[in-house]
Amino acid sequence: MMFLTTATSDAVSETVTEAISGALESEGGLTLSEFMYKGWLGLLAENGQIPLVLWIAAIVFCALLGYFLGSLNFAVVISRLKFHDDIRKHGSGNAGATNMTRTYGKAAGVATLLGDIMKAILSVMLARLLCGETIAYLTGMCCALGHAFPCYYRFKGGKCVAVTAAIALVMEPFAFLTIFAIFALVVFVTKYVSLGSIAAAFFYPLILHKLIMNRGYGHLSILFVTVICLLVIWLHRENIKRLLDGKENKFSFGKSQKQKNSDEK
């Protein structure tokens, strides 16, 4: 079995290598940015080396991968496994890193944040290597939809802030640094994480538009990111209402809510 697996892997690697080499030769040489824009299967499809149905199947696979990975909500997983509880029953009811930090402490919040970031990075990077930049953004959008409406947890998930940040980090590091600076500045000044998240989501498509359109392509990528950011803002609708009413909780890196309750007893 091991021999068969190794032989199959070698055969696939050889086929891919030959196909990519052929594509490079036929195009007169591709830059790394061109390769990352088109992806392996994109190159093969462009040169007629794979059937159209396989290319379409690859796109569907990436989209489904994004959704099902996105549906793995680490706030719910950690709260159930570690604390035998459900984070959605506490605080804001959101299955995200901020509510985890408020409820269970910094370690739980950081673990949730890392888990949500890694699932987005994995799905987007794989999609980019296979099918290129545009499909990677499509996969990122599906990952965000899975995070917000996870099929494993009755379609009640988080607000996609960490997932959105991870997509920006992988696809456009400069855009990530810019929106992170906006987020950090707003949170530092106001102490409202929700307001920082909304501000970052508002500016992300605008920043990406400025970066991508200078290259002459990327309309669909901007559309997918716009959908993600509109989703983030919509998921913060209750936060927006509380902000307008002056009832939104300010973020503190102090004790968790459970620790505070324990101290009061």
PDB file of C-alpha atoms in Angstrom:
ATOM      1  CA  MET A   1       0.000   0.000   0.000  1.00  0.00           C
ATOM      2  CA  MET A   2       2.825   2.392   0.883  1.00  0.00           C
ATOM      3  CA  PHE A   3       4.555   1.564  -2.428  1.00  0.00           C
ATOM      4  CA  LEU A   4       1.327   2.215  -4.349  1.00  0.00           C
ATOM      5  CA  THR A   5       0.776   5.531  -2.564  1.00  0.00           C
ATOM      6  CA  THR A   6       4.355   6.628  -3.220  1.00  0.00           C
ATOM      7  CA  ALA A   7       4.155   5.616  -6.873  1.00  0.00           C
ATOM      8  CA  THR A   8       0.870   7.464  -7.319  1.00  0.00           C
ATOM      9  CA  SER A   9       2.256  10.570  -5.629  1.00  0.00           C
ATOM     10  CA  ASP A  10       5.344  10.493  -7.833  1.00  0.00           C
ATOM     11  CA  ALA A  11       3.226  10.062 -10.951  1.00  0.00           C
ATOM     12  CA  VAL A  12       1.004  13.008 -10.023  1.00  0.00           C
ATOM     13  CA  SER A  13       4.019  15.179  -9.212  1.00  0.00           C
ATOM     14  CA  GLU A  14       5.644  14.277 -12.530  1.00  0.00           C
ATOM     15  CA  THR A  15       2.448  15.049 -14.445  1.00  0.00           C
ATOM     16  CA  VAL A  16       2.001  18.409 -12.732  1.00  0.00           C
ATOM     17  CA  THR A  17       5.653  19.325 -13.263  1.00  0.00           C
ATOM     18  CA  GLU A  18       5.473  18.466 -16.967  1.00  0.00           C
ATOM     19  CA  ALA A  19       2.223  20.376 -17.384  1.00  0.00           C
ATOM     20  CA  ILE A  20       3.543  23.491 -15.641  1.00  0.00           C
ATOM     21  CA  SER A  21       6.773  23.303 -17.646  1.00  0.00           C
ATOM     22  CA  GLY A  22       4.756  23.091 -20.841  1.00  0.00           C
ATOM     23  CA  ALA A  23       2.649  26.056 -19.807  1.00  0.00           C
ATOM     24  CA  LEU A  24       5.732  28.108 -18.983  1.00  0.00           C
ATOM     25  CA  GLU A  25       7.295  27.299 -22.339  1.00  0.00           C
ATOM     26  CA  SER A  26       4.144  28.057 -24.296  1.00  0.00           C
ATOM     27  CA  GLU A  27       3.729  31.404 -22.556  1.00  0.00           C
ATOM     28  CA  GLY A  28       7.358  32.309 -22.981  1.00  0.00           C
ATOM     29  CA  GLY A  29       7.914  32.203 -19.228  1.00  0.00           C
ATOM     30  CA  LEU A  30       5.611  33.276 -16.384  1.00  0.00           C
ATOM     31  CA  THR A  31       6.416  35.472 -13.434  1.00  0.00           C
ATOM     32  CA  LEU A  32       5.578  34.383  -9.906  1.00  0.00           C
ATOM     33  CA  SER A  33       2.783  36.944  -9.700  1.00  0.00           C
ATOM     34  CA  GLU A  34       1.238  35.584 -12.906  1.00  0.00           C
ATOM     35  CA  PHE A  35       1.455  32.046 -11.569  1.00  0.00           C
ATOM     36  CA  MET A  36      -0.179  33.058  -8.272  1.00  0.00           C
ATOM     37  CA  TYR A  37      -2.913  34.869 -10.178  1.00  0.00           C
ATOM     38  CA  LYS A  38      -3.765  31.857 -12.376  1.00  0.00           C
ATOM     39  CA  GLY A  39      -2.911  28.868 -10.168  1.00  0.00           C
ATOM     40  CA  TRP A  40      -1.781  25.404 -11.291  1.00  0.00           C
ATOM     41  CA  LEU A  41      -5.104  24.259 -12.665  1.00  0.00           C
ATOM     42  CA  GLY A  42      -5.727  27.690 -14.104  1.00  0.00           C
ATOM     43  CA  LEU A  43      -2.564  27.368 -16.152  1.00  0.00           C
ATOM     44  CA  LEU A  44      -3.571  23.896 -17.303  1.00  0.00           C
ATOM     45  CA  ALA A  45      -7.077  25.031 -18.245  1.00  0.00           C
ATOM     46  CA  GLU A  46      -5.759  28.074 -20.086  1.00  0.00           C
ATOM     47  CA  ASN A  47      -3.513  25.869 -22.209  1.00  0.00           C
ATOM     48  CA  GLY A  48      -6.215  23.273 -22.857  1.00  0.00           C
ATOM     49  CA  GLN A  49      -4.406  20.593 -20.860  1.00  0.00           C
ATOM     50  CA  ILE A  50      -7.397  19.744 -18.684  1.00  0.00           C
ATOM     51  CA  PRO A  51     -11.075  19.582 -19.687  1.00  0.00           C
ATOM     52  CA  LEU A  52     -13.403  22.438 -18.761  1.00  0.00           C
ATOM     53  CA  VAL A  53     -15.457  20.171 -16.506  1.00  0.00           C
ATOM     54  CA  LEU A  54     -12.395  19.475 -14.360  1.00  0.00           C
ATOM     55  CA  TRP A  55     -11.681  23.191 -14.033  1.00  0.00           C
ATOM     56  CA  ILE A  56     -15.270  23.832 -12.950  1.00  0.00           C
ATOM     57  CA  ALA A  57     -15.077  20.904 -10.501  1.00  0.00           C
ATOM     58  CA  ALA A  58     -11.923  22.415  -8.990  1.00  0.00           C
ATOM     59  CA  ILE A  59     -13.697  25.747  -8.438  1.00  0.00           C
ATOM     60  CA  VAL A  60     -16.643  24.010  -6.776  1.00  0.00           C
ATOM     61  CA  PHE A  61     -14.229  21.990  -4.613  1.00  0.00           C
ATOM     62  CA  CYS A  62     -12.464  25.151  -3.430  1.00  0.00           C
ATOM     63  CA  ALA A  63     -15.756  26.868  -2.615  1.00  0.00           C
ATOM     64  CA  LEU A  64     -17.046  23.869  -0.654  1.00  0.00           C
ATOM     65  CA  LEU A  65     -13.706  23.483   1.106  1.00  0.00           C
ATOM     66  CA  GLY A  66     -13.922  27.109   2.208  1.00  0.00           C
ATOM     67  CA  TYR A  67     -17.433  26.702   3.557  1.00  0.00           C
ATOM     68  CA  PHE A  68     -16.841  23.445   5.444  1.00  0.00           C
ATOM     69  CA  LEU A  69     -13.536  24.621   6.918  1.00  0.00           C
ATOM     70  CA  GLY A  70     -15.177  27.920   7.802  1.00  0.00           C
ATOM     71  CA  SER A  71     -17.927  26.019   9.608  1.00  0.00           C
ATOM     72  CA  LEU A  72     -15.340  24.715  12.089  1.00  0.00           C
ATOM     73  CA  ASN A  73     -15.977  27.349  14.752  1.00  0.00           C
ATOM     74  CA  PHE A  74     -13.162  27.216  17.291  1.00  0.00           C
ATOM     75  CA  ALA A  75     -15.021  29.305  19.873  1.00  0.00           C
ATOM     76  CA  VAL A  76     -17.724  26.654  20.029  1.00  0.00           C
ATOM     77  CA  VAL A  77     -15.200  23.787  19.919  1.00  0.00           C
ATOM     78  CA  ILE A  78     -13.009  25.188  22.711  1.00  0.00           C
ATOM     79  CA  SER A  79     -15.900  26.215  24.940  1.00  0.00           C
ATOM     80  CA  ARG A  80     -17.400  22.723  24.644  1.00  0.00           C
ATOM     81  CA  LEU A  81     -14.219  20.688  25.019  1.00  0.00           C
ATOM     82  CA  LYS A  82     -12.404  22.829  27.559  1.00  0.00           C
ATOM     83  CA  PHE A  83     -15.207  24.390  29.587  1.00  0.00           C
ATOM     84  CA  HIS A  84     -18.084  21.949  28.878  1.00  0.00           C
ATOM     85  CA  ASP A  85     -20.175  24.943  27.918  1.00  0.00           C
ATOM     86  CA  ASP A  86     -21.365  26.882  24.870  1.00  0.00           C
ATOM     87  CA  ILE A  87     -19.917  30.348  24.352  1.00  0.00           C
ATOM     88  CA  ARG A  88     -23.080  31.384  22.523  1.00  0.00           C
ATOM     89  CA  LYS A  89     -24.933  31.319  25.860  1.00  0.00           C
ATOM     90  CA  HIS A  90     -22.698  33.996  27.370  1.00  0.00           C
ATOM     91  CA  GLY A  91     -21.908  37.666  26.903  1.00  0.00           C
ATOM     92  CA  SER A  92     -22.841  38.958  23.473  1.00  0.00           C
ATOM     93  CA  GLY A  93     -23.739  35.449  22.315  1.00  0.00           C
ATOM     94  CA  ASN A  94     -21.131  35.710  19.570  1.00  0.00           C
ATOM     95  CA  ALA A  95     -18.902  32.710  18.869  1.00  0.00           C
ATOM     96  CA  GLY A  96     -15.732  34.736  18.430  1.00  0.00           C
ATOM     97  CA  ALA A  97     -12.414  35.591  20.066  1.00  0.00           C
ATOM     98  CA  THR A  98     -13.608  38.768  21.808  1.00  0.00           C
ATOM     99  CA  ASN A  99     -16.501  37.077  23.579  1.00  0.00           C
ATOM    100  CA  MET A 100     -14.245  34.117  24.436  1.00  0.00           C
ATOM    101  CA  THR A 101     -11.739  36.479  26.037  1.00  0.00           C
ATOM    102  CA  ARG A 102     -14.427  38.259  28.024  1.00  0.00           C
ATOM    103  CA  THR A 103     -15.997  34.991  29.159  1.00  0.00           C
ATOM    104  CA  TYR A 104     -13.123  32.528  29.638  1.00  0.00           C
ATOM    105  CA  GLY A 105      -9.975  34.627  29.609  1.00  0.00           C
ATOM    106  CA  LYS A 106      -7.059  35.560  27.359  1.00  0.00           C
ATOM    107  CA  ALA A 107      -5.802  32.035  26.626  1.00  0.00           C
ATOM    108  CA  ALA A 108      -9.187  30.911  25.326  1.00  0.00           C
ATOM    109  CA  GLY A 109      -9.502  34.073  23.256  1.00  0.00           C
ATOM    110  CA  VAL A 110      -6.055  33.677  21.695  1.00  0.00           C
ATOM    111  CA  ALA A 111      -6.658  29.980  20.925  1.00  0.00           C
ATOM    112  CA  THR A 112      -9.945  30.876  19.233  1.00  0.00           C
ATOM    113  CA  LEU A 113      -8.336  33.655  17.243  1.00  0.00           C
ATOM    114  CA  LEU A 114      -5.509  31.419  16.016  1.00  0.00           C
ATOM    115  CA  GLY A 115      -7.895  28.621  15.055  1.00  0.00           C
ATOM    116  CA  ASP A 116     -10.157  30.935  13.053  1.00  0.00           C
ATOM    117  CA  ILE A 117      -7.167  32.537  11.337  1.00  0.00           C
ATOM    118  CA  MET A 118      -5.571  29.225  10.396  1.00  0.00           C
ATOM    119  CA  LYS A 119      -8.714  27.748   8.826  1.00  0.00           C
ATOM    120  CA  ALA A 120      -9.064  30.811   6.609  1.00  0.00           C
ATOM    121  CA  ILE A 121      -5.376  30.800   5.666  1.00  0.00           C
ATOM    122  CA  LEU A 122      -5.448  27.096   4.807  1.00  0.00           C
ATOM    123  CA  SER A 123      -8.523  27.307   2.588  1.00  0.00           C
ATOM    124  CA  VAL A 124      -7.450  30.485   0.786  1.00  0.00           C
ATOM    125  CA  MET A 125      -3.832  29.394   0.215  1.00  0.00           C
ATOM    126  CA  LEU A 126      -4.875  26.028  -1.197  1.00  0.00           C
ATOM    127  CA  ALA A 127      -7.429  27.657  -3.483  1.00  0.00           C
ATOM    128  CA  ARG A 128      -4.856  30.171  -4.697  1.00  0.00           C
ATOM    129  CA  LEU A 129      -2.295  27.501  -5.534  1.00  0.00           C
ATOM    130  CA  LEU A 130      -4.865  25.373  -7.334  1.00  0.00           C
ATOM    131  CA  CYS A 131      -7.094  27.893  -9.062  1.00  0.00           C
ATOM    132  CA  GLY A 132      -5.543  31.327  -8.670  1.00  0.00           C
ATOM    133  CA  GLU A 133      -6.336  34.642  -7.053  1.00  0.00           C
ATOM    134  CA  THR A 134      -9.977  35.166  -8.014  1.00  0.00           C
ATOM    135  CA  ILE A 135     -11.053  31.703  -6.854  1.00  0.00           C
ATOM    136  CA  ALA A 136      -9.069  32.208  -3.654  1.00  0.00           C
ATOM    137  CA  TYR A 137     -11.217  35.254  -2.883  1.00  0.00           C
ATOM    138  CA  LEU A 138     -14.329  33.207  -3.721  1.00  0.00           C
ATOM    139  CA  THR A 139     -13.091  30.531  -1.304  1.00  0.00           C
ATOM    140  CA  GLY A 140     -12.469  33.184   1.332  1.00  0.00           C
ATOM    141  CA  MET A 141     -16.031  34.424   0.927  1.00  0.00           C
ATOM    142  CA  CYS A 142     -17.342  30.879   1.369  1.00  0.00           C
ATOM    143  CA  CYS A 143     -15.124  30.463   4.449  1.00  0.00           C
ATOM    144  CA  ALA A 144     -16.651  33.624   5.923  1.00  0.00           C
ATOM    145  CA  LEU A 145     -20.156  32.342   5.172  1.00  0.00           C
ATOM    146  CA  GLY A 146     -19.285  29.057   6.876  1.00  0.00           C
ATOM    147  CA  HIS A 147     -17.953  30.906   9.924  1.00  0.00           C
ATOM    148  CA  ALA A 148     -21.085  33.044  10.173  1.00  0.00           C
ATOM    149  CA  PHE A 149     -23.518  30.219   9.382  1.00  0.00           C
ATOM    150  CA  PRO A 150     -21.759  26.947  10.333  1.00  0.00           C
ATOM    151  CA  CYS A 151     -23.541  23.813   9.183  1.00  0.00           C
ATOM    152  CA  TYR A 152     -22.120  21.926  12.201  1.00  0.00           C
ATOM    153  CA  TYR A 153     -23.604  24.262  14.826  1.00  0.00           C
ATOM    154  CA  ARG A 154     -27.144  25.018  13.657  1.00  0.00           C
ATOM    155  CA  PHE A 155     -25.940  27.887  11.447  1.00  0.00           C
ATOM    156  CA  LYS A 156     -25.142  30.156  14.402  1.00  0.00           C
ATOM    157  CA  GLY A 157     -21.518  31.250  14.346  1.00  0.00           C
ATOM    158  CA  GLY A 158     -19.242  34.257  14.638  1.00  0.00           C
ATOM    159  CA  LYS A 159     -18.868  37.650  12.992  1.00  0.00           C
ATOM    160  CA  CYS A 160     -16.020  36.840  10.569  1.00  0.00           C
ATOM    161  CA  VAL A 161     -13.562  39.485  11.768  1.00  0.00           C
ATOM    162  CA  ALA A 162     -10.599  37.116  12.233  1.00  0.00           C
ATOM    163  CA  VAL A 163     -11.468  35.231   9.027  1.00  0.00           C
ATOM    164  CA  THR A 164     -11.593  38.475   7.047  1.00  0.00           C
ATOM    165  CA  ALA A 165      -8.266  39.614   8.489  1.00  0.00           C
ATOM    166  CA  ALA A 166      -6.679  36.265   7.568  1.00  0.00           C
ATOM    167  CA  ILE A 167      -7.933  36.544   3.983  1.00  0.00           C
ATOM    168  CA  ALA A 168      -6.419  40.015   3.706  1.00  0.00           C
ATOM    169  CA  LEU A 169      -3.136  38.804   5.223  1.00  0.00           C
ATOM    170  CA  VAL A 170      -2.752  35.962   2.716  1.00  0.00           C
ATOM    171  CA  MET A 171      -3.966  37.781  -0.384  1.00  0.00           C
ATOM    172  CA  GLU A 172      -2.768  41.378   0.103  1.00  0.00           C
ATOM    173  CA  PRO A 173      -0.416  41.924   3.082  1.00  0.00           C
ATOM    174  CA  PHE A 174      -0.367  45.695   2.530  1.00  0.00           C
ATOM    175  CA  ALA A 175      -4.165  45.804   2.668  1.00  0.00           C
ATOM    176  CA  PHE A 176      -4.037  43.746   5.871  1.00  0.00           C
ATOM    177  CA  LEU A 177      -1.551  46.122   7.497  1.00  0.00           C
ATOM    178  CA  THR A 178      -3.697  49.100   6.542  1.00  0.00           C
ATOM    179  CA  ILE A 179      -6.985  47.728   7.837  1.00  0.00           C
ATOM    180  CA  PHE A 180      -5.273  46.397  10.976  1.00  0.00           C
ATOM    181  CA  ALA A 181      -3.916  49.893  11.633  1.00  0.00           C
ATOM    182  CA  ILE A 182      -7.440  51.283  11.230  1.00  0.00           C
ATOM    183  CA  PHE A 183      -8.840  48.616  13.563  1.00  0.00           C
ATOM    184  CA  ALA A 184      -6.131  49.171  16.207  1.00  0.00           C
ATOM    185  CA  LEU A 185      -6.477  52.946  16.104  1.00  0.00           C
ATOM    186  CA  VAL A 186     -10.262  52.885  16.496  1.00  0.00           C
ATOM    187  CA  VAL A 187     -10.101  50.340  19.347  1.00  0.00           C
ATOM    188  CA  PHE A 188      -7.294  52.264  21.085  1.00  0.00           C
ATOM    189  CA  VAL A 189      -9.237  55.530  20.929  1.00  0.00           C
ATOM    190  CA  THR A 190     -12.753  54.233  21.673  1.00  0.00           C
ATOM    191  CA  LYS A 191     -12.167  50.852  23.440  1.00  0.00           C
ATOM    192  CA  TYR A 192     -14.908  49.431  21.201  1.00  0.00           C
ATOM    193  CA  VAL A 193     -13.739  46.289  19.355  1.00  0.00           C
ATOM    194  CA  SER A 194     -16.991  46.216  17.397  1.00  0.00           C
ATOM    195  CA  LEU A 195     -16.468  49.753  16.106  1.00  0.00           C
ATOM    196  CA  GLY A 196     -12.900  48.930  15.081  1.00  0.00           C
ATOM    197  CA  SER A 197     -14.131  45.834  13.245  1.00  0.00           C
ATOM    198  CA  ILE A 198     -16.839  47.774  11.425  1.00  0.00           C
ATOM    199  CA  ALA A 199     -14.393  50.508  10.417  1.00  0.00           C
ATOM    200  CA  ALA A 200     -11.880  47.960   9.095  1.00  0.00           C
ATOM    201  CA  ALA A 201     -14.614  46.131   7.145  1.00  0.00           C
ATOM    202  CA  PHE A 202     -15.802  49.408   5.639  1.00  0.00           C
ATOM    203  CA  PHE A 203     -12.359  50.409   4.374  1.00  0.00           C
ATOM    204  CA  TYR A 204     -11.097  46.979   3.240  1.00  0.00           C
ATOM    205  CA  PRO A 205     -12.890  46.892  -0.169  1.00  0.00           C
ATOM    206  CA  LEU A 206     -11.882  50.500  -0.843  1.00  0.00           C
ATOM    207  CA  ILE A 207      -8.223  49.786  -0.098  1.00  0.00           C
ATOM    208  CA  LEU A 208      -8.279  46.587  -2.143  1.00  0.00           C
ATOM    209  CA  HIS A 209      -9.917  48.408  -5.054  1.00  0.00           C
ATOM    210  CA  LYS A 210      -7.095  50.940  -5.061  1.00  0.00           C
ATOM    211  CA  LEU A 211      -4.448  48.184  -5.009  1.00  0.00           C
ATOM    212  CA  ILE A 212      -5.988  45.790  -7.520  1.00  0.00           C
ATOM    213  CA  MET A 213      -7.394  48.171 -10.112  1.00  0.00           C
ATOM    214  CA  ASN A 214      -3.929  49.610 -10.698  1.00  0.00           C
ATOM    215  CA  ARG A 215      -3.090  46.191 -12.168  1.00  0.00           C
ATOM    216  CA  GLY A 216      -5.977  46.242 -14.615  1.00  0.00           C
ATOM    217  CA  TYR A 217      -7.806  43.165 -13.305  1.00  0.00           C
ATOM    218  CA  GLY A 218      -9.585  41.876 -10.224  1.00  0.00           C
ATOM    219  CA  HIS A 219     -13.198  43.037 -10.492  1.00  0.00           C
ATOM    220  CA  LEU A 220     -14.568  39.723  -9.184  1.00  0.00           C
ATOM    221  CA  SER A 221     -12.055  39.686  -6.333  1.00  0.00           C
ATOM    222  CA  ILE A 222     -13.285  43.093  -5.181  1.00  0.00           C
ATOM    223  CA  LEU A 223     -16.884  41.873  -5.445  1.00  0.00           C
ATOM    224  CA  PHE A 224     -16.168  38.838  -3.234  1.00  0.00           C
ATOM    225  CA  VAL A 225     -14.402  40.992  -0.638  1.00  0.00           C
ATOM    226  CA  THR A 226     -17.264  43.487  -0.681  1.00  0.00           C
ATOM    227  CA  VAL A 227     -19.705  40.661   0.073  1.00  0.00           C
ATOM    228  CA  ILE A 228     -17.495  39.522   2.976  1.00  0.00           C
ATOM    229  CA  CYS A 229     -17.289  43.018   4.438  1.00  0.00           C
ATOM    230  CA  LEU A 230     -21.011  43.683   4.057  1.00  0.00           C
ATOM    231  CA  LEU A 231     -21.560  40.396   5.891  1.00  0.00           C
ATOM    232  CA  VAL A 232     -19.229  41.511   8.697  1.00  0.00           C
ATOM    233  CA  ILE A 233     -21.074  44.819   9.076  1.00  0.00           C
ATOM    234  CA  TRP A 234     -24.491  43.114   8.945  1.00  0.00           C
ATOM    235  CA  LEU A 235     -23.415  40.635  11.635  1.00  0.00           C
ATOM    236  CA  HIS A 236     -22.544  43.638  13.816  1.00  0.00           C
ATOM    237  CA  ARG A 237     -26.029  45.148  13.497  1.00  0.00           C
ATOM    238  CA  GLU A 238     -26.813  44.596  17.198  1.00  0.00           C
ATOM    239  CA  ASN A 239     -23.470  46.159  18.120  1.00  0.00           C
ATOM    240  CA  ILE A 240     -24.311  49.163  15.949  1.00  0.00           C
ATOM    241  CA  LYS A 241     -27.622  49.533  17.751  1.00  0.00           C
ATOM    242  CA  ARG A 242     -25.909  49.360  21.149  1.00  0.00           C
ATOM    243  CA  LEU A 243     -23.279  51.861  20.012  1.00  0.00           C
ATOM    244  CA  LEU A 244     -25.996  54.304  18.986  1.00  0.00           C
ATOM    245  CA  ASP A 245     -27.772  53.758  22.325  1.00  0.00           C
ATOM    246  CA  GLY A 246     -24.526  54.105  24.286  1.00  0.00           C
ATOM    247  CA  LYS A 247     -24.875  50.592  25.704  1.00  0.00           C
ATOM    248  CA  GLU A 248     -22.030  48.778  23.928  1.00  0.00           C
ATOM    249  CA  ASN A 249     -19.455  47.101  26.192  1.00  0.00           C
ATOM    250  CA  LYS A 250     -15.932  48.454  26.077  1.00  0.00           C
ATOM    251  CA  PHE A 251     -13.127  45.946  25.757  1.00  0.00           C
ATOM    252  CA  SER A 252     -10.735  45.345  28.633  1.00  0.00           C
ATOM    253  CA  PHE A 253      -7.728  43.055  28.913  1.00  0.00           C
ATOM    254  CA  GLY A 254      -8.517  42.537  32.566  1.00  0.00           C
ATOM    255  CA  LYS A 255     -10.235  39.555  34.161  1.00  0.00           C
ATOM    256  CA  SER A 256     -12.759  37.453  32.333  1.00  0.00           C
ATOM    257  CA  GLN A 257     -16.409  37.701  33.257  1.00  0.00           C
ATOM    258  CA  LYS A 258     -16.335  34.317  34.995  1.00  0.00           C
ATOM    259  CA  GLN A 259     -13.321  35.382  37.030  1.00  0.00           C
ATOM    260  CA  LYS A 260     -15.095  38.572  38.049  1.00  0.00           C
ATOM    261  CA  ASN A 261     -18.171  36.623  39.114  1.00  0.00           C
ATOM    262  CA  SER A 262     -15.978  34.256  41.131  1.00  0.00           C
ATOM    263  CA  ASP A 263     -14.288  37.165  42.913  1.00  0.00           C
ATOM    264  CA  GLU A 264     -17.656  38.668  43.819  1.00  0.00           C
ATOM    265  CA  LYS A 265     -18.866  35.469  45.548  1.00  0.00           C
TER     266      LYS A 265
END
